[in-house]
GROMACS .gro file of C-alpha atoms in nm:
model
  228
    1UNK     CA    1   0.682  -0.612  -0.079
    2UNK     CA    2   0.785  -0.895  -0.345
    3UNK     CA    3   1.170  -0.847  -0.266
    4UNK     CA    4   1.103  -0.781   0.110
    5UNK     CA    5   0.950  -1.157   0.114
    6UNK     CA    6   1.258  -1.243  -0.123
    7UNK     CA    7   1.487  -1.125   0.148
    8UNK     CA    8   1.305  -1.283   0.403
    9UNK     CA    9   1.356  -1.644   0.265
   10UNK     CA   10   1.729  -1.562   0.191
   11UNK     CA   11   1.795  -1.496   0.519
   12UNK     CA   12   1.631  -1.831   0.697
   13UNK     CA   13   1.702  -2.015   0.350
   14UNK     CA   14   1.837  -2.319   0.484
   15UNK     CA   15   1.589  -2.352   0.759
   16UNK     CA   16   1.272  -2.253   0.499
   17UNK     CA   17   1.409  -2.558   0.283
   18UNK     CA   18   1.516  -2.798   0.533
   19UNK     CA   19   1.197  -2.762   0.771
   20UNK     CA   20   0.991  -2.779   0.428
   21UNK     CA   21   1.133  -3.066   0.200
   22UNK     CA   22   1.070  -3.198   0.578
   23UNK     CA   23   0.694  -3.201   0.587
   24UNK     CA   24   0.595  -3.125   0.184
   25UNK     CA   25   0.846  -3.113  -0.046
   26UNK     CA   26   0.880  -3.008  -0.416
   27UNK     CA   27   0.807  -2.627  -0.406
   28UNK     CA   28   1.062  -2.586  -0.155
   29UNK     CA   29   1.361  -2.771  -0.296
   30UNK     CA   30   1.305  -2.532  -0.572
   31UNK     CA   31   1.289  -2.265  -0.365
   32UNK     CA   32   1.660  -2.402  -0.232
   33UNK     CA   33   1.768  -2.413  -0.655
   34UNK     CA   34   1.618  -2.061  -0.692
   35UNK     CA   35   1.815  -1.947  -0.380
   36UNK     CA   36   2.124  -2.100  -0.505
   37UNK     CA   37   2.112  -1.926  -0.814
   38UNK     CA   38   2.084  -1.580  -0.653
   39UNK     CA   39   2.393  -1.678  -0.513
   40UNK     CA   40   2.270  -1.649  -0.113
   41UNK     CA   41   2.403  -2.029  -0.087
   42UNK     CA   42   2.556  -2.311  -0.227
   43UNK     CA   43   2.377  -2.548  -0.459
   44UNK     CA   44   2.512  -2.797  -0.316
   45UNK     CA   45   2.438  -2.711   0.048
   46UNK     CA   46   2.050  -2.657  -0.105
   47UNK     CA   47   2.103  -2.993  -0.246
   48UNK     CA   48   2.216  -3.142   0.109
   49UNK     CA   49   1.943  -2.975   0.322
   50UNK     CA   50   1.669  -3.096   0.071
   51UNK     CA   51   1.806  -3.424   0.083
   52UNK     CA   52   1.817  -3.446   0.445
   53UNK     CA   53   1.479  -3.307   0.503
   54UNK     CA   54   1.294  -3.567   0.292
   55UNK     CA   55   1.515  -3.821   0.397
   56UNK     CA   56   1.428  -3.801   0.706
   57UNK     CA   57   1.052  -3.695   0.672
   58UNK     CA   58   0.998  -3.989   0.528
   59UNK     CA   59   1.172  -4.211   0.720
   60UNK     CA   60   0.950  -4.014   1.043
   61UNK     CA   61   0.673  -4.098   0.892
   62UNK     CA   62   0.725  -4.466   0.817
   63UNK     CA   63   0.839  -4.563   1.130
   64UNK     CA   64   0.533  -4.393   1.330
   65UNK     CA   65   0.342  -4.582   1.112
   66UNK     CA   66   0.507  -4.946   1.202
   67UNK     CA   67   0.537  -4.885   1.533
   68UNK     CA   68   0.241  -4.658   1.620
   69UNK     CA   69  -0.026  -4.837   1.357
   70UNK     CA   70  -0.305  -4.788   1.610
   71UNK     CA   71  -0.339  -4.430   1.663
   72UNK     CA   72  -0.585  -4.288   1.505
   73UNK     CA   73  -0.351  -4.073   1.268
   74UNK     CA   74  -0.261  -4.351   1.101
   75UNK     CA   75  -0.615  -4.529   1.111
   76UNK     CA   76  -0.776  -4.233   0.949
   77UNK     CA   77  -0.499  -4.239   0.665
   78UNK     CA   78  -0.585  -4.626   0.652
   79UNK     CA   79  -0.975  -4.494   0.551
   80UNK     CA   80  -0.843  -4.223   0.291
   81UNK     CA   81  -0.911  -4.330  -0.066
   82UNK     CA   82  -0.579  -4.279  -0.197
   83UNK     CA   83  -0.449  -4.583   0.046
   84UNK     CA   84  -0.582  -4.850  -0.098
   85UNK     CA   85  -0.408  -4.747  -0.428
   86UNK     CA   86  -0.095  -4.709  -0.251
   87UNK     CA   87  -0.128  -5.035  -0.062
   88UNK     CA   88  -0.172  -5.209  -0.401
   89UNK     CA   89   0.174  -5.065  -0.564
   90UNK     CA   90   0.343  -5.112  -0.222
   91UNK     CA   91   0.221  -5.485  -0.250
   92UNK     CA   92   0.327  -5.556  -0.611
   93UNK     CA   93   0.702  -5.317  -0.624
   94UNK     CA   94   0.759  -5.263  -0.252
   95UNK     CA   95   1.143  -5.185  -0.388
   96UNK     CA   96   1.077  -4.965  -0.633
   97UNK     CA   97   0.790  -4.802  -0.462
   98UNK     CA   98   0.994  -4.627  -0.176
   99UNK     CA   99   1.172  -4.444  -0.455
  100UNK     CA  100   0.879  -4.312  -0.705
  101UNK     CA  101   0.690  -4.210  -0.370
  102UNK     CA  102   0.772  -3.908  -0.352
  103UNK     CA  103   0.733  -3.823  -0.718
  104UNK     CA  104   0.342  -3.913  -0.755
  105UNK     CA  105   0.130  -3.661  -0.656
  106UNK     CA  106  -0.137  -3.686  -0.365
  107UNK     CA  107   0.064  -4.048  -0.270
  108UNK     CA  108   0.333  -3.972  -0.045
  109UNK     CA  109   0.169  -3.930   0.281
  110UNK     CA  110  -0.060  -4.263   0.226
  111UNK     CA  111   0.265  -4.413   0.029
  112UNK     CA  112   0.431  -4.390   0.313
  113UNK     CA  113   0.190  -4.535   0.593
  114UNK     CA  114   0.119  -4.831   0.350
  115UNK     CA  115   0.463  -4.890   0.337
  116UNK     CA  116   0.517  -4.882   0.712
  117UNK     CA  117   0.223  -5.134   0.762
  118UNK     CA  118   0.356  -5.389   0.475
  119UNK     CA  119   0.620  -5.634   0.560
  120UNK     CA  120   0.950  -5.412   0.440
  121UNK     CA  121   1.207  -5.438   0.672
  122UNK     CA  122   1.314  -5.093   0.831
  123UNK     CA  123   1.699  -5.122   0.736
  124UNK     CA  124   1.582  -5.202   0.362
  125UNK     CA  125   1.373  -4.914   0.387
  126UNK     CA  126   1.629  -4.682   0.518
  127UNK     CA  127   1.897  -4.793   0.250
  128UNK     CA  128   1.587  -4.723  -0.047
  129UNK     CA  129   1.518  -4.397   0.096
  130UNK     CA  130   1.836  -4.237   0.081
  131UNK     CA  131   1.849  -4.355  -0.305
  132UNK     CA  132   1.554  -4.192  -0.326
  133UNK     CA  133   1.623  -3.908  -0.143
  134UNK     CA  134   1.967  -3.822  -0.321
  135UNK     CA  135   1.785  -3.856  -0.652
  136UNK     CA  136   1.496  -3.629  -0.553
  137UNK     CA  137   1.686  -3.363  -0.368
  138UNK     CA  138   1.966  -3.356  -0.668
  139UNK     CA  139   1.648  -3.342  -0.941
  140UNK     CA  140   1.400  -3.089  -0.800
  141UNK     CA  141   1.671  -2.833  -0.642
  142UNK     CA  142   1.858  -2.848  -0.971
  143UNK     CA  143   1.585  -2.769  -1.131
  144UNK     CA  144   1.490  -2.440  -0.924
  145UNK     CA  145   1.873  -2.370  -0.983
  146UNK     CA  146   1.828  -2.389  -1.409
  147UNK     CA  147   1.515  -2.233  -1.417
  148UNK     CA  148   1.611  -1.935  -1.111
  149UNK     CA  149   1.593  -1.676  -1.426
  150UNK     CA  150   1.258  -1.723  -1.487
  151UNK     CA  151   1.163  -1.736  -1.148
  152UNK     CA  152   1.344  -1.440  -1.100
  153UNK     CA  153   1.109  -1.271  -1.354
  154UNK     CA  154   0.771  -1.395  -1.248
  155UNK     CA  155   0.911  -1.232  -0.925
  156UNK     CA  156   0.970  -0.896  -1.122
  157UNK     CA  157   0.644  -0.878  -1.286
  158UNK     CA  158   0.503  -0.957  -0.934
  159UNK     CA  159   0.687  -0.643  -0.797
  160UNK     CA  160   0.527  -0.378  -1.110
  161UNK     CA  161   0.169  -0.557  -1.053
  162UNK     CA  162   0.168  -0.513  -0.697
  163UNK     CA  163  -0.016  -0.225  -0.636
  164UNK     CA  164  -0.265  -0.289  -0.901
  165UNK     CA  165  -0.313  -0.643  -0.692
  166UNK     CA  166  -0.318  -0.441  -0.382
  167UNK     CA  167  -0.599  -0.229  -0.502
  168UNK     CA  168  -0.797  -0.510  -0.624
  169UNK     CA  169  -0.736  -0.706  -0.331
  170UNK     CA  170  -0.855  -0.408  -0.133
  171UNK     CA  171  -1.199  -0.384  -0.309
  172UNK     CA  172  -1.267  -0.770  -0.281
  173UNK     CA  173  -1.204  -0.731   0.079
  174UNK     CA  174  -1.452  -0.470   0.143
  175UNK     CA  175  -1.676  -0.636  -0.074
  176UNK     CA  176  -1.625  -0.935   0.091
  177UNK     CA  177  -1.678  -0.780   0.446
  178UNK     CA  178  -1.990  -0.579   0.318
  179UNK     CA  179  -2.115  -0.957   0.165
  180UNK     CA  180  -2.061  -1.111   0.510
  181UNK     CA  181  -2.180  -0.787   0.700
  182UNK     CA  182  -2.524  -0.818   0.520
  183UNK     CA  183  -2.565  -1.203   0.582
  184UNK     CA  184  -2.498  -1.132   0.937
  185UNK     CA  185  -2.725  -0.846   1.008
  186UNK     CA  186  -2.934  -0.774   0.695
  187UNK     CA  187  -3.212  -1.040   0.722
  188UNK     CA  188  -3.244  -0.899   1.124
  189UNK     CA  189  -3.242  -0.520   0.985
  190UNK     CA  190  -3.481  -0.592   0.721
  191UNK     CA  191  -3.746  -0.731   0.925
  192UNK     CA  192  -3.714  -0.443   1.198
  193UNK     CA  193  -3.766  -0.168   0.959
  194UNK     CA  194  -4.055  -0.399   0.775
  195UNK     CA  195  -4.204  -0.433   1.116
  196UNK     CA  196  -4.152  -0.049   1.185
  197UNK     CA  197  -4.346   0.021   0.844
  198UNK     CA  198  -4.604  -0.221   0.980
  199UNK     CA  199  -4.644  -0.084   1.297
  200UNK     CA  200  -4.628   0.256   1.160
  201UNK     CA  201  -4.934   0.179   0.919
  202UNK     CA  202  -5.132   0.040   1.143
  203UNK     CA  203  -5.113   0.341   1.419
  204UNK     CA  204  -5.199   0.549   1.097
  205UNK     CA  205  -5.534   0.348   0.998
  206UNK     CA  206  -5.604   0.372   1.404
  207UNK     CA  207  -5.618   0.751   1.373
  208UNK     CA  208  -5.784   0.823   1.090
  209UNK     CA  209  -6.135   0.732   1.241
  210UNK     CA  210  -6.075   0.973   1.554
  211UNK     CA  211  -5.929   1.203   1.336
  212UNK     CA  212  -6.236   1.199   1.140
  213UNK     CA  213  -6.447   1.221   1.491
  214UNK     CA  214  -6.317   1.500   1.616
  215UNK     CA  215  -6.350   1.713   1.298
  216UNK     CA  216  -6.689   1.662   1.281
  217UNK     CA  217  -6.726   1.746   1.643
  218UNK     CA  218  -6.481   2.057   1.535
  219UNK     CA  219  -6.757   2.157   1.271
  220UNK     CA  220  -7.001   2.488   1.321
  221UNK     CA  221  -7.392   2.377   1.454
  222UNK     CA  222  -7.613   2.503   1.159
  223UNK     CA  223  -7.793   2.883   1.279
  224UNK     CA  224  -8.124   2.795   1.377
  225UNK     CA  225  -8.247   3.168   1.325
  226UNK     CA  226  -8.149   3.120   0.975
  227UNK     CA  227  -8.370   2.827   0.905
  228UNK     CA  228  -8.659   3.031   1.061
   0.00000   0.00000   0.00000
């Protein structure tokens, strides 16, 4: 199953790393390093796609947010916490800002609409992000590429711990289900068979006094020649 997915992401490679580095980042220019160093591709065509994706991801993103700064998208990034931290850096190192962006985790996305609502110009922008972007791509995919053994390995230990993860994902699911099951329809089965118990008690202490009635009906008169 490990390799399958392996083969999987081999096979749309560039389009895993391009559409990715587009809208996150990190994880899969590594995954373009990793790739390289299996030898499906180029490290410098991994290197290229990442660089183009984030280029232009971020570049997407900063321009909706100069030019569309009234949808609510961008108004409900403008209420995050994380913006007003990003506003303030953007403020003080607008320059040097578009490059570390991408590098501080949890910033980008508000990094990015504070920087397309401060006064930046778009062509500076453009010229910062590709220095940005060439530095990023080149770090992060080079860094899947030096590290692809070990990657490779975590992978392999993956593969001889699968079914033992299988099985264990198998009995949380069920125990999971039977969890969820019981929430659902417990408290409703509980009460019916309490109520059944009830009900069933009740009919019984209803009985018992006819019951009792018609035994002593039931019972032999006393011989009255006897008692003479």
């Amino acid at each position: 199953m490990v390799y399958e997915i392996l083969g999987l992401i081999g096979q749309f490679g560039p389009i895993i790393v391009l559409a990715g580095t587009f809208f996150e980042g990190e994880v899969f220019a590594i995954i373009g390093g990793f790739l390289a160093y299996r030898g499906s591709y180029p490290l410098e065509m991994m290197i290229a796609l990442a660089f183009v994706g984030s280029c232009i991801g971020d570049l997407s993103v900063f321009l909706f947010a100069r030019y569309a700064s009234n949808h609510r998208w961008v108004a409900r990034w403008r209420d995050h916490d994380k913006f007003a931290r990003a506003i303030r850096l953007v403020e003080r190192y607008p320059a040097f800002f578009v490059i570390v962006n991408r590098y501080i985790y949890g910033l980008r996305m508000p990094g990015l609409i504070a920087l397309g609502l401060s006064r930046i110009s778009v062509v500076h922008f453009a010229l910062l992000n590709l220095i940005g972007a060439g530095l990023w791509a080149g770090i992060f995919t080079t860094l899947g590429y030096v590290f692809g053994y070990s990657i490779g390995s975590v992978f392999a230990q993956l593969e001889v711990m699968e079914q033992g993860v299988g099985i264990a994902l198998a009995v949380i699911a069920v125990l999971l289900a039977s969890w969820f099951a019981w929430r659902q329809w417990g408290p409703a089965l509980t009460k019916r068979i309490r109520r059944r118990r009830r009900d069933a008690t009740a009919a019984s202490d209803e009985t018992q006094p006819e019951l009792a009635a018609v035994r002593s009906r039931s019972q032999p008169l006393p011989d009255r020649g006897s008692e003479e």
